[in-house]
C-alpha cells in the first residue's frame, strides 16, 4: 500500500455512506467528525466507536440507574451526548464536570424530539480521569474572563477559550497557506538579538551575568574569600619557610630536618595557592559584570554573548537579509516589548507575522497586506464557521458580518495628511480625547473613527511624518514623510504596520545617527545596502490583534494561550469573619495618577456592594461590605463586583492604607495605571 492510499479523506469530504473515521495516532473518533456531517451524525447510527473527552455536564437519571454526559474533546464547539448505565461503571465517578473519560459504545438515533441527532450508548468505560467536584476550579456556572486569567492552565476547557484556540489555529494555518501559495519562503528569525528594530528601547535584556554573580556569592557564602592582608600573610609564611629550608641546607643539617622543613614549605605554598584561588573568586564576585562598577558601567564582554543581548521586538531586520537574497519571505513568531502599559491592548509577549518582498514598493506592500487580511477573513468563514457562530452568539453578534464585510470590501486608501484633514473637520462636531494636528501619531480613537464612522470599512493610511516613524523607512521626496502605511480595521484600529524600506546606504546611515542609535549594532544591516542593494517592502501584522478583530473579544489577554503582561497584583485569602490589614505602597511615583481597584469574589452568600468611605490621601479608611439590597441575589460560584474604584492623585510612597473586611471573601488588589477611557462617570 502506498503512503498516499493510507491517508484518509478530509472529514468534510466524507459522504453519508462512509464509515466513521478514526483519528490517526489516537484510538478514538473525533466528535467533530460525527457532528459536522450534513445529517448531524444520524447516518452513522449502528456504528461502534471509541471517543474520549471531558465532561461538560453530567447528571444521574432514573434513580441512579443511568447517567447523561455531555462530552467535548476540543475538536469542535459541540458536545456529544453519552449515556452510561450504572451496570457499566460507577456513575458518581463520571458525572462531575471536568472528568476525563475514554469510552466505547454504539451510536444511536435518540428519541423523536431530542435536540441531538445522534447519541452514544456506552458499552465499556476504558479509562476515567476523575475530578473532585468540590475542589474543581471550573464549576458549571458562568465564569468571568477575569477569573479565568487566574486559572490560565485550565481555561482552555471553557467554551470561549477553546473556540478562540481553534480560531487562532485556523488563522495560523491560513497565514502559512496564503504566503506559501504566493511563493513566499518561511524564515525562522532569532528570538535573541543585539539590535532594536523600533529604536524605542523598550526591550527585555538577556544576560547570564546576574545568575553568574549569584552563583559566585553562593559559593563564597559558607567559605568567604580571603582579604589582601590574608594573601600577604600567607606569602610571608612561604617566604619564611623558604628561607628556613635554605638555611638548613647551607648549615648542612640532617636529611630528616631538611625534609621536614621542605614539607612545611610545600604545605605553605599549597595554602597560598588555595587562598589566591579563593581571592580571585572573590574578586570575580566583587567585580562581577552583573553589577555596575564604580564608574556605573557594566562590562558586557563578560556576558554570555560578550555584548548586550535582548529578546527581539521584531524579526523584520533579520528577515530582510533573506528577502535580499530569496526575494519573497516571511517570518511568524513571538516578539517582546517591555512597555509600561497595563491596558486591554498590550502584552509583553505577542506574535507577529512579518513578510518582506524584494523589488516591491509601498503600493505593492499595501496590495499584499489587503489581500492577506481578506484571505484570513474568508478562511475563517470557510473553515471555522461553527466557532464564529459561537462567538457571534455569546461574544459579539457582529463578528461574522464584520468578517464578511472585510472579505468583500475594497480597502480605502488615504494619505496621512488627508486623514488628519478628515479628523480636524470631524473634531468641529466630535470631541476627541487626543488633539488632532499634523505630526501626531494617530490614536486608537482616530483610527476607529476613520474605519467605523467615516468610511465604515477598512482604511489604509500611508505617507506618515518622518519624525514619528522608524529609521529604516524610506524617506519620500518631500523629506517630511516616509513611505509607511497602516491598515486600520473596525473595532481594533491599527492591524498592520508596514513600509518601503530605505535602500540607500547614505540615507539609512544618516537616519540611524539622526535617531541617536549606535552604528555598530546595525553594520550588518547597512551591509545589505553596501552590497547589491534592492528596493524592498514589508509589514507586520499583530496576530493577537487579528484574533481580537475576528472574535470581538475585548481583552488581548484572552486571545493568547499564556498571556505575559505588566502586572501589579496582590492576592489575599480571607477566611474569617473580621480581618484588618494594611497595604504599604512603596513603588508609586509621587503625585502620579493611579487607579486602585478592590475586587471581591464571593464563594457563597450575597453579592457584596458598598463602600463606607472613599480612599483619600494617606488617611486611615474603613471599607465595609454591605448587602446588595433587599433583593439580595445568591452567588453559588465565583462572581466579581467592583467595590471601590476611583482615580486618585494623592497616593504617596511609603504610605499606609487601612481597611476592615467583615465577611469571608477572596480579595484581589489590582494596582496599575488608570485606563484612559474609564471616566469618573464610569466609576
XYZ file of C-alpha atoms in Angstrom:
683
model
C 0.000 0.000 0.000
C 1.340 3.438 -0.890
C 1.580 6.206 1.643
C -0.968 8.255 -0.286
C -3.561 5.484 -0.221
C -3.224 5.246 3.565
C -4.243 8.870 4.074
C -7.983 9.178 4.845
C -10.131 11.741 3.033
C -10.740 15.081 4.779
C -13.557 14.949 7.311
C -15.658 17.464 5.394
C -15.384 15.305 2.232
C -16.850 12.156 3.773
C -20.179 11.106 2.277
C -23.088 9.923 4.396
C -22.434 6.302 3.459
C -18.807 6.422 4.675
C -17.976 4.687 7.922
C -16.984 6.873 10.832
C -13.346 7.960 10.588
C -10.994 7.072 13.441
C -8.491 9.773 14.334
C -4.930 8.984 13.328
C -2.429 8.418 16.152
C -5.270 8.138 18.694
C -7.622 5.254 19.416
C -10.786 7.292 19.203
C -13.111 9.163 16.870
C -13.167 12.952 16.905
C -16.540 14.347 17.917
C -16.179 16.889 15.111
C -16.161 14.066 12.538
C -19.570 12.990 13.816
C -21.370 16.277 14.433
C -20.036 18.111 11.352
C -21.762 15.770 8.912
C -24.724 17.115 6.993
C -27.009 14.697 8.846
C -25.564 15.643 12.236
C -24.221 12.108 12.627
C -27.519 10.231 12.420
C -26.314 8.354 9.342
C -23.661 6.709 11.486
C -26.194 5.033 13.783
C -25.250 1.447 14.491
C -21.502 2.006 14.375
C -19.454 1.047 17.426
C -16.813 3.664 18.175
C -14.466 4.946 20.847
C -14.435 8.579 21.905
C -12.550 10.493 24.553
C -13.214 13.867 26.086
C -14.083 15.919 29.142
C -17.476 16.083 30.809
C -19.124 19.469 30.368
C -22.228 18.489 32.305
C -23.309 15.220 33.841
C -26.413 14.081 35.671
C -27.761 10.835 37.035
C -31.286 9.853 35.999
C -33.765 7.087 36.690
C -32.972 6.983 40.396
C -29.315 6.429 39.662
C -29.812 3.708 37.063
C -28.079 5.637 34.273
C -26.384 8.981 33.572
C -26.314 11.542 30.783
C -22.905 13.058 29.991
C -22.242 15.974 27.649
C -18.781 15.187 26.297
C -16.425 17.557 24.456
C -12.994 16.659 23.074
C -11.977 20.129 21.849
C -12.349 19.307 18.151
C -15.462 21.496 17.813
C -17.819 23.629 19.926
C -20.486 20.929 20.001
C -20.890 18.232 22.649
C -21.841 14.606 22.103
C -24.425 13.187 24.481
C -23.246 9.976 26.103
C -25.497 7.596 28.061
C -23.943 5.263 30.643
C -25.794 2.567 32.606
C -24.976 2.046 36.263
C -24.022 -1.535 35.477
C -21.226 -0.382 33.170
C -19.425 1.917 35.598
C -19.903 3.735 38.889
C -21.876 6.814 37.809
C -20.685 9.128 40.577
C -17.154 8.862 39.136
C -18.331 10.031 35.707
C -20.770 12.900 36.234
C -18.581 15.638 37.825
C -17.779 18.475 35.445
C -14.197 18.224 34.192
C -13.942 14.433 34.411
C -11.985 12.913 31.524
C -13.448 9.724 30.050
C -12.460 7.346 27.265
C -15.416 5.159 26.347
C -16.602 2.676 23.756
C -20.180 2.386 22.625
C -22.755 2.328 19.851
C -24.063 5.409 18.068
C -27.863 5.570 18.127
C -30.556 7.945 16.943
C -32.200 9.480 20.048
C -35.971 9.530 20.598
C -38.012 11.938 18.480
C -37.956 15.492 19.812
C -34.429 15.313 21.197
C -32.038 18.155 20.386
C -29.282 15.780 19.328
C -29.240 13.945 16.009
C -27.151 11.139 17.481
C -26.003 9.904 20.882
C -23.607 7.273 22.191
C -24.771 4.335 24.327
C -21.698 3.267 26.291
C -20.803 -0.429 26.464
C -17.379 -0.108 28.040
C -15.551 2.576 30.028
C -11.885 2.319 29.045
C -10.439 4.971 31.301
C -11.550 7.696 33.727
C -9.613 10.784 34.849
C -11.599 11.647 37.989
C -12.326 15.092 39.410
C -13.128 16.116 42.970
C -16.208 18.242 42.291
C -15.720 20.210 45.496
C -12.249 21.360 44.509
C -12.555 21.744 40.726
C -11.934 25.459 39.907
C -14.272 25.485 36.892
C -17.814 24.735 38.043
C -20.739 24.655 35.635
C -21.697 28.235 36.497
C -20.686 31.050 34.170
C -17.192 32.328 34.930
C -15.806 35.758 34.145
C -12.861 36.144 31.799
C -11.053 37.973 34.598
C -11.372 34.914 36.812
C -10.183 32.617 34.027
C -6.964 34.612 33.645
C -6.018 33.396 37.107
C -6.506 29.737 36.110
C -4.852 30.053 32.719
C -3.787 26.396 32.797
C -7.421 25.245 32.977
C -9.244 27.873 30.938
C -8.861 26.006 27.582
C -11.602 23.724 28.925
C -14.150 26.527 28.712
C -16.244 27.024 25.583
C -14.992 30.548 24.905
C -11.269 29.892 25.235
C -11.445 26.619 23.288
C -13.279 28.398 20.449
C -10.604 31.113 20.435
C -7.897 28.428 20.344
C -9.434 26.856 17.237
C -9.826 30.269 15.601
C -6.209 31.079 16.420
C -5.133 27.774 14.921
C -7.164 28.459 11.771
C -5.620 31.919 11.352
C -2.109 30.494 11.770
C -2.808 27.802 9.181
C -4.325 30.385 6.842
C -1.240 32.586 7.246
C 1.107 29.853 6.068
C -1.324 28.861 3.313
C -1.534 32.416 1.952
C 2.197 33.075 1.815
C 3.150 29.606 0.592
C 0.519 29.896 -2.129
C 2.108 33.167 -3.286
C 5.672 31.852 -3.392
C 6.982 33.160 -0.066
C 9.590 31.220 1.905
C 9.150 30.814 5.661
C 12.224 32.030 7.568
C 12.915 31.451 11.260
C 14.299 34.645 12.753
C 16.116 34.733 16.115
C 14.471 35.366 19.459
C 17.709 36.703 20.963
C 19.093 39.742 19.157
C 21.520 42.631 19.637
C 19.580 45.226 17.633
C 16.461 47.265 18.351
C 14.208 47.289 15.283
C 11.917 50.028 16.549
C 14.558 52.146 18.266
C 12.264 52.692 21.242
C 14.485 50.964 23.786
C 11.563 49.006 25.308
C 13.412 45.695 25.255
C 13.864 42.777 27.632
C 17.541 42.141 28.292
C 19.030 38.655 28.112
C 22.016 38.100 30.395
C 23.760 35.438 32.444
C 25.716 37.987 34.458
C 23.335 38.195 37.377
C 22.986 34.429 37.695
C 26.787 34.090 37.488
C 27.212 36.656 40.250
C 24.591 34.904 42.377
C 26.383 31.587 41.862
C 29.673 33.114 42.962
C 28.073 34.702 46.011
C 26.522 31.391 47.000
C 29.883 29.657 46.645
C 31.548 32.244 48.876
C 28.784 32.406 51.460
C 29.988 29.476 53.572
C 33.654 29.918 52.706
C 34.376 33.666 52.420
C 37.177 34.869 50.189
C 40.432 35.916 51.883
C 41.451 39.549 52.074
C 44.584 41.056 50.575
C 46.094 41.014 54.088
C 45.452 37.260 54.291
C 47.263 36.767 50.987
C 50.227 38.867 52.092
C 50.439 36.958 55.379
C 50.426 33.634 53.512
C 53.091 34.926 51.123
C 55.189 35.920 54.140
C 54.839 32.410 55.597
C 56.003 30.898 52.288
C 58.951 33.275 52.233
C 59.895 32.420 55.811
C 59.575 28.668 55.184
C 61.691 29.006 52.063
C 64.387 30.875 53.939
C 64.317 28.219 56.660
C 64.894 25.461 54.097
C 67.747 27.408 52.536
C 69.327 27.980 55.929
C 69.116 24.285 56.834
C 70.719 23.302 53.557
C 73.555 25.817 53.961
C 74.235 24.629 57.515
C 74.360 21.030 56.290
C 71.544 19.959 58.582
C 70.370 16.357 58.646
C 68.196 14.990 55.867
C 65.356 14.484 58.314
C 65.397 18.169 59.353
C 65.600 19.379 55.745
C 62.767 17.025 54.637
C 60.527 18.224 57.466
C 61.229 21.869 56.568
C 60.562 21.224 52.851
C 57.257 19.574 53.775
C 56.261 22.663 55.757
C 57.229 24.853 52.762
C 55.125 22.736 50.394
C 52.179 22.951 52.765
C 52.574 26.752 52.982
C 52.715 27.038 49.166
C 49.614 24.847 48.796
C 47.757 27.005 51.306
C 48.842 30.172 49.452
C 47.635 28.742 46.138
C 44.215 27.926 47.628
C 43.947 31.383 49.159
C 44.882 33.009 45.846
C 42.201 30.985 44.025
C 39.588 31.975 46.601
C 40.769 35.572 46.388
C 40.337 35.561 42.596
C 36.865 34.081 43.050
C 36.025 36.870 45.464
C 37.331 39.462 43.017
C 35.180 37.968 40.265
C 32.184 38.256 42.530
C 33.065 41.755 43.710
C 33.799 42.992 40.193
C 31.143 40.868 38.526
C 29.839 42.478 35.356
C 26.360 41.644 36.617
C 26.639 44.698 38.858
C 27.743 48.205 37.861
C 31.350 49.060 38.587
C 32.498 52.216 40.328
C 32.037 54.227 37.110
C 28.451 52.949 36.817
C 29.166 50.900 33.677
C 28.650 47.203 33.086
C 31.269 45.167 31.248
C 29.203 43.071 28.847
C 32.308 41.421 27.441
C 31.949 39.107 30.449
C 28.409 38.180 29.405
C 27.343 35.017 27.537
C 27.315 36.715 24.118
C 30.145 39.140 25.005
C 27.767 42.034 24.294
C 24.322 43.288 25.261
C 21.551 40.992 24.059
C 17.772 41.326 24.093
C 14.562 39.486 23.319
C 13.503 40.542 19.845
C 10.912 43.277 19.354
C 10.554 42.285 15.692
C 12.006 39.811 13.222
C 11.922 42.392 10.443
C 15.593 43.366 10.258
C 16.715 39.738 10.167
C 14.106 38.629 7.646
C 15.219 41.468 5.350
C 18.544 39.672 4.931
C 16.720 36.743 3.342
C 14.481 38.986 1.246
C 17.658 40.494 -0.203
C 18.663 37.024 -1.403
C 15.492 34.931 -1.792
C 13.084 37.718 -2.876
C 9.797 36.927 -1.062
C 9.967 35.680 2.520
C 8.023 35.869 5.768
C 8.519 35.136 9.435
C 5.913 34.290 12.050
C 6.939 34.147 15.672
C 6.907 35.669 19.157
C 8.122 39.198 19.860
C 8.635 41.026 23.135
C 8.114 44.605 24.324
C 8.894 45.846 27.833
C 6.249 48.561 27.611
C 4.995 50.067 30.854
C 1.371 49.579 29.800
C -1.432 47.904 31.691
C -4.269 48.053 29.170
C -6.534 45.606 27.371
C -4.499 46.118 24.177
C -0.942 45.457 25.381
C 1.081 42.317 26.002
C 4.732 41.882 26.878
C 4.893 38.809 24.617
C 2.894 38.567 21.411
C 3.125 37.077 17.917
C 3.876 38.885 14.676
C 3.507 37.916 11.020
C 6.161 39.781 9.029
C 6.512 39.327 5.255
C 9.282 41.033 3.274
C 9.204 41.445 -0.506
C 12.153 42.335 -2.748
C 11.592 44.584 -5.787
C 8.399 45.903 -4.151
C 7.401 49.494 -3.378
C 4.839 50.851 -0.933
C 1.936 50.190 -3.335
C 2.918 46.541 -3.659
C 3.144 46.398 0.119
C -0.388 47.756 0.530
C -1.726 45.335 -2.085
C -0.176 42.364 -0.272
C -1.474 43.499 3.121
C -5.022 43.960 1.827
C -5.050 40.590 0.074
C -3.699 38.864 3.192
C -6.317 40.323 5.562
C -9.128 39.449 3.150
C -7.779 35.916 2.843
C -7.743 35.474 6.634
C -11.333 36.663 6.978
C -12.591 34.414 4.189
C -10.663 31.463 5.610
C -12.477 31.742 8.938
C -15.813 31.928 7.166
C -14.965 28.834 5.118
C -13.176 26.690 7.706
C -14.166 27.877 11.179
C -17.783 28.904 10.823
C -19.105 26.904 13.781
C -16.678 28.651 16.129
C -17.501 32.018 14.587
C -21.195 31.290 15.181
C -20.371 30.651 18.824
C -18.512 33.978 19.066
C -21.384 35.792 17.339
C -23.900 34.263 19.746
C -22.057 34.803 23.015
C -19.379 37.485 22.471
C -20.063 39.843 19.559
C -23.151 39.497 17.388
C -21.467 41.483 14.591
C -18.418 39.180 14.351
C -19.490 37.211 11.274
C -20.870 40.252 9.451
C -17.604 42.084 10.119
C -15.592 39.264 8.549
C -17.880 39.198 5.525
C -17.604 42.960 5.112
C -13.807 42.951 5.172
C -13.502 39.907 2.919
C -15.679 41.530 0.250
C -14.697 45.217 0.543
C -12.038 47.242 -1.214
C -9.919 48.998 1.390
C -9.969 52.794 1.260
C -6.537 54.378 0.807
C -5.777 57.873 2.050
C -2.596 59.744 2.895
C -1.777 60.670 6.457
C -2.329 64.331 5.544
C -5.801 63.514 4.205
C -6.575 61.528 7.361
C -5.602 64.472 9.573
C -7.780 66.816 7.489
C -10.761 64.474 7.896
C -10.194 64.246 11.643
C -9.759 68.006 12.016
C -13.040 68.556 10.209
C -14.757 65.926 12.364
C -13.380 67.468 15.570
C -15.572 70.522 14.978
C -18.563 68.397 15.961
C -16.994 65.357 17.661
C -14.725 65.644 20.690
C -11.557 63.568 20.593
C -9.590 62.935 23.779
C -6.372 63.302 21.790
C -5.920 66.574 19.923
C -5.614 66.344 16.152
C -2.807 68.082 14.308
C -0.340 67.204 11.599
C 2.609 65.350 13.071
C 0.824 63.319 15.749
C 0.779 59.548 15.814
C -2.881 58.685 15.235
C -4.542 57.406 18.404
C -6.866 54.411 18.541
C -9.911 56.697 18.716
C -8.805 58.410 15.483
C -8.260 55.097 13.718
C -11.631 53.748 14.806
C -13.407 56.934 13.751
C -12.000 56.571 10.249
C -12.996 52.902 9.958
C -16.246 52.808 11.932
C -17.810 56.212 11.295
C -16.253 57.905 8.285
C -15.651 55.060 5.816
C -17.354 52.138 7.605
C -14.716 49.874 6.073
C -11.001 49.091 6.390
C -8.713 52.017 5.618
C -5.039 52.141 4.633
C -3.290 55.334 5.717
C 0.105 55.986 4.118
C 2.917 58.565 3.896
C 3.364 59.285 7.606
C 5.561 62.059 9.071
C 9.215 61.049 9.172
C 9.586 62.212 12.774
C 7.206 59.594 14.199
C 8.412 56.569 12.249
C 11.357 54.172 12.456
C 14.792 54.771 10.944
C 14.546 52.064 8.262
C 11.543 53.547 6.420
C 12.164 55.121 3.025
C 12.147 58.910 3.084
C 9.849 60.459 0.467
C 10.919 63.223 -1.905
C 9.338 65.900 0.315
C 11.812 64.908 3.072
C 8.948 65.319 5.575
C 7.226 61.975 5.184
C 8.201 58.347 4.785
C 6.705 55.580 2.650
C 4.940 53.969 5.590
C 1.420 52.580 5.787
C -1.001 51.288 8.411
C -4.002 49.065 7.765
C -6.855 50.158 10.024
C -9.911 47.999 10.674
C -13.134 48.493 12.652
C -13.137 47.634 16.367
C -9.342 47.284 16.628
C -7.828 50.227 14.773
C -4.293 49.505 13.561
C -3.966 45.893 12.469
C -0.916 46.144 10.217
C 2.042 48.498 10.089
C 4.429 48.448 7.148
C 6.675 50.455 4.888
C 9.004 50.535 1.958
C 12.487 50.125 3.399
C 15.249 52.654 2.805
C 17.623 51.052 0.279
C 20.097 53.966 0.018
C 23.158 53.374 2.204
C 23.964 57.020 2.940
C 20.370 57.955 3.742
C 19.912 54.939 6.018
C 23.187 55.601 7.834
C 22.190 59.228 8.421
C 18.774 58.148 9.705
C 20.337 55.785 12.254
C 22.544 58.581 13.563
C 19.653 61.041 13.462
C 17.640 58.717 15.721
C 20.513 58.670 18.219
C 21.237 54.983 17.679
C 24.750 53.496 17.672
C 26.020 52.375 14.271
C 27.913 49.281 15.406
C 24.888 47.003 16.065
C 23.495 47.893 12.614
C 26.633 47.456 10.498
C 25.364 44.112 9.233
C 22.066 45.784 8.285
C 23.942 48.505 6.412
C 25.834 45.771 4.536
C 22.576 44.912 2.772
C 22.784 48.401 1.228
C 26.533 48.241 0.590
C 26.383 45.031 -1.390
C 23.669 44.634 -4.021
C 21.006 46.877 -2.535
C 17.448 46.371 -3.730
C 14.132 48.133 -3.340
C 12.046 46.139 -0.876
C 8.994 46.486 1.359
C 7.268 44.644 4.152
C 4.813 44.843 7.018
C 3.950 43.350 10.373
C 0.563 42.056 11.495
C -0.106 41.739 15.210
C -1.538 38.233 15.360
C -3.440 38.746 18.610
C -4.999 41.922 17.230
C -6.230 39.934 14.253
C -7.866 37.491 16.655
C -9.447 40.378 18.585
C -10.828 41.732 15.328
C -12.182 38.349 14.234
C -13.735 37.255 17.520
C -14.912 40.540 19.006
C -13.091 39.841 22.268
C -12.290 42.954 24.285
C -9.083 41.986 26.074
C -5.946 40.805 24.302
C -5.044 38.638 27.303
C -7.918 36.333 26.407
C -6.781 35.510 22.859
C -3.261 34.232 23.591
C -2.757 30.907 25.404
C -0.401 32.187 28.097
C -0.575 35.986 28.414
C 2.503 37.822 29.636
C 1.853 41.374 30.781
C 2.835 44.075 33.238
C 1.145 43.155 36.482
C 0.691 44.655 39.915
C -1.311 42.024 41.773
C -1.554 41.124 45.395
C -3.790 38.212 46.384
C -5.170 37.900 49.899
C -7.293 34.971 51.027
C -9.855 35.993 53.625
C -11.395 33.141 55.605
C -12.552 34.789 58.821
C -15.378 36.992 59.982
C -13.200 40.014 60.617
C -9.825 40.884 59.156
C -7.859 44.079 59.360
C -4.892 44.523 57.093
C -2.654 47.263 55.811
C -1.293 47.959 52.361
C 2.047 49.657 52.044
C 2.660 51.355 48.698
C 6.347 51.751 48.032
C 6.530 51.570 44.248
C 4.312 54.520 43.357
C 5.773 57.576 41.725
C 4.993 60.688 43.809
C 1.915 62.597 42.692
C 1.320 60.206 39.778
C -2.223 59.266 38.859
C -3.020 55.681 39.717
C -6.096 53.538 39.763
C -6.883 51.429 42.819
C -9.372 48.607 42.340
C -10.673 46.307 45.035
C -12.355 43.265 43.527
C -14.161 40.928 45.874
C -15.049 37.459 44.639
C -17.670 35.699 46.732
C -17.901 31.967 47.058
C -21.304 31.854 48.758
C -23.922 34.130 50.215
C -24.958 37.536 48.961
C -23.143 39.635 46.428
C -21.394 42.439 48.283
C -21.815 46.078 47.474
C -20.980 49.327 49.159
C -18.097 51.466 50.200
C -18.034 53.030 53.626
C -15.619 55.806 52.764
C -13.706 56.734 49.632
C -9.949 56.461 49.686
C -8.396 59.861 50.183
C -4.752 60.705 50.622
C -2.998 58.842 53.385
C -5.959 58.891 55.759
C -6.977 55.691 57.503
C -10.088 54.339 55.756
C -12.544 51.654 56.735
C -14.214 49.681 53.981
C -17.379 47.846 54.930
C -19.148 45.233 52.838
C -22.903 45.625 52.820
C -25.669 43.661 51.161
C -26.820 44.120 47.595
C -30.144 45.358 48.867
C -33.475 43.935 49.837
C -33.430 41.707 46.792
C -30.021 40.227 47.506
C -29.098 37.636 44.913
C -27.328 34.397 45.634
C -23.946 33.509 44.184
C -23.214 29.815 44.043
C -19.932 30.261 42.190
C -17.253 32.910 41.942
C -18.631 36.261 40.868
C -16.849 39.585 40.715
C -18.087 43.020 41.634
C -16.174 46.265 41.603
C -16.374 47.688 45.100
C -14.069 50.639 45.044
C -12.526 52.392 42.148
C -11.650 56.000 41.666
C -8.618 57.660 40.203
C -6.615 59.363 42.922
C -3.558 61.528 42.530
C -2.891 61.695 46.266
C -1.273 58.313 46.888
C 2.151 58.770 48.414
C 5.157 56.461 48.530
C 5.697 54.707 51.865
C 2.115 55.428 52.966
C -0.216 53.058 54.787
C -3.875 52.423 53.898
C -6.038 50.605 56.396
C -9.150 48.515 55.623
C -11.515 46.321 57.572
C -13.268 43.381 55.908
C -16.178 41.958 57.889
C -17.053 38.851 55.866
C -15.250 35.918 54.266
C -14.168 36.769 50.738
C -11.365 36.204 48.287
C -9.803 39.580 47.604
C -7.729 40.722 44.663
C -5.946 44.050 44.610
C -5.121 45.426 41.206
C -2.731 48.334 41.233
C -1.704 49.951 37.969
C -2.007 52.879 35.643
C -5.579 54.113 35.107
C -7.270 53.090 31.894
C -7.772 56.322 29.897
C -11.283 55.556 28.695
C -12.625 54.971 32.213
C -14.014 58.362 33.138
C -15.238 59.457 36.551
C -18.793 58.893 35.342
C -17.933 55.238 34.770
C -16.923 54.820 38.378
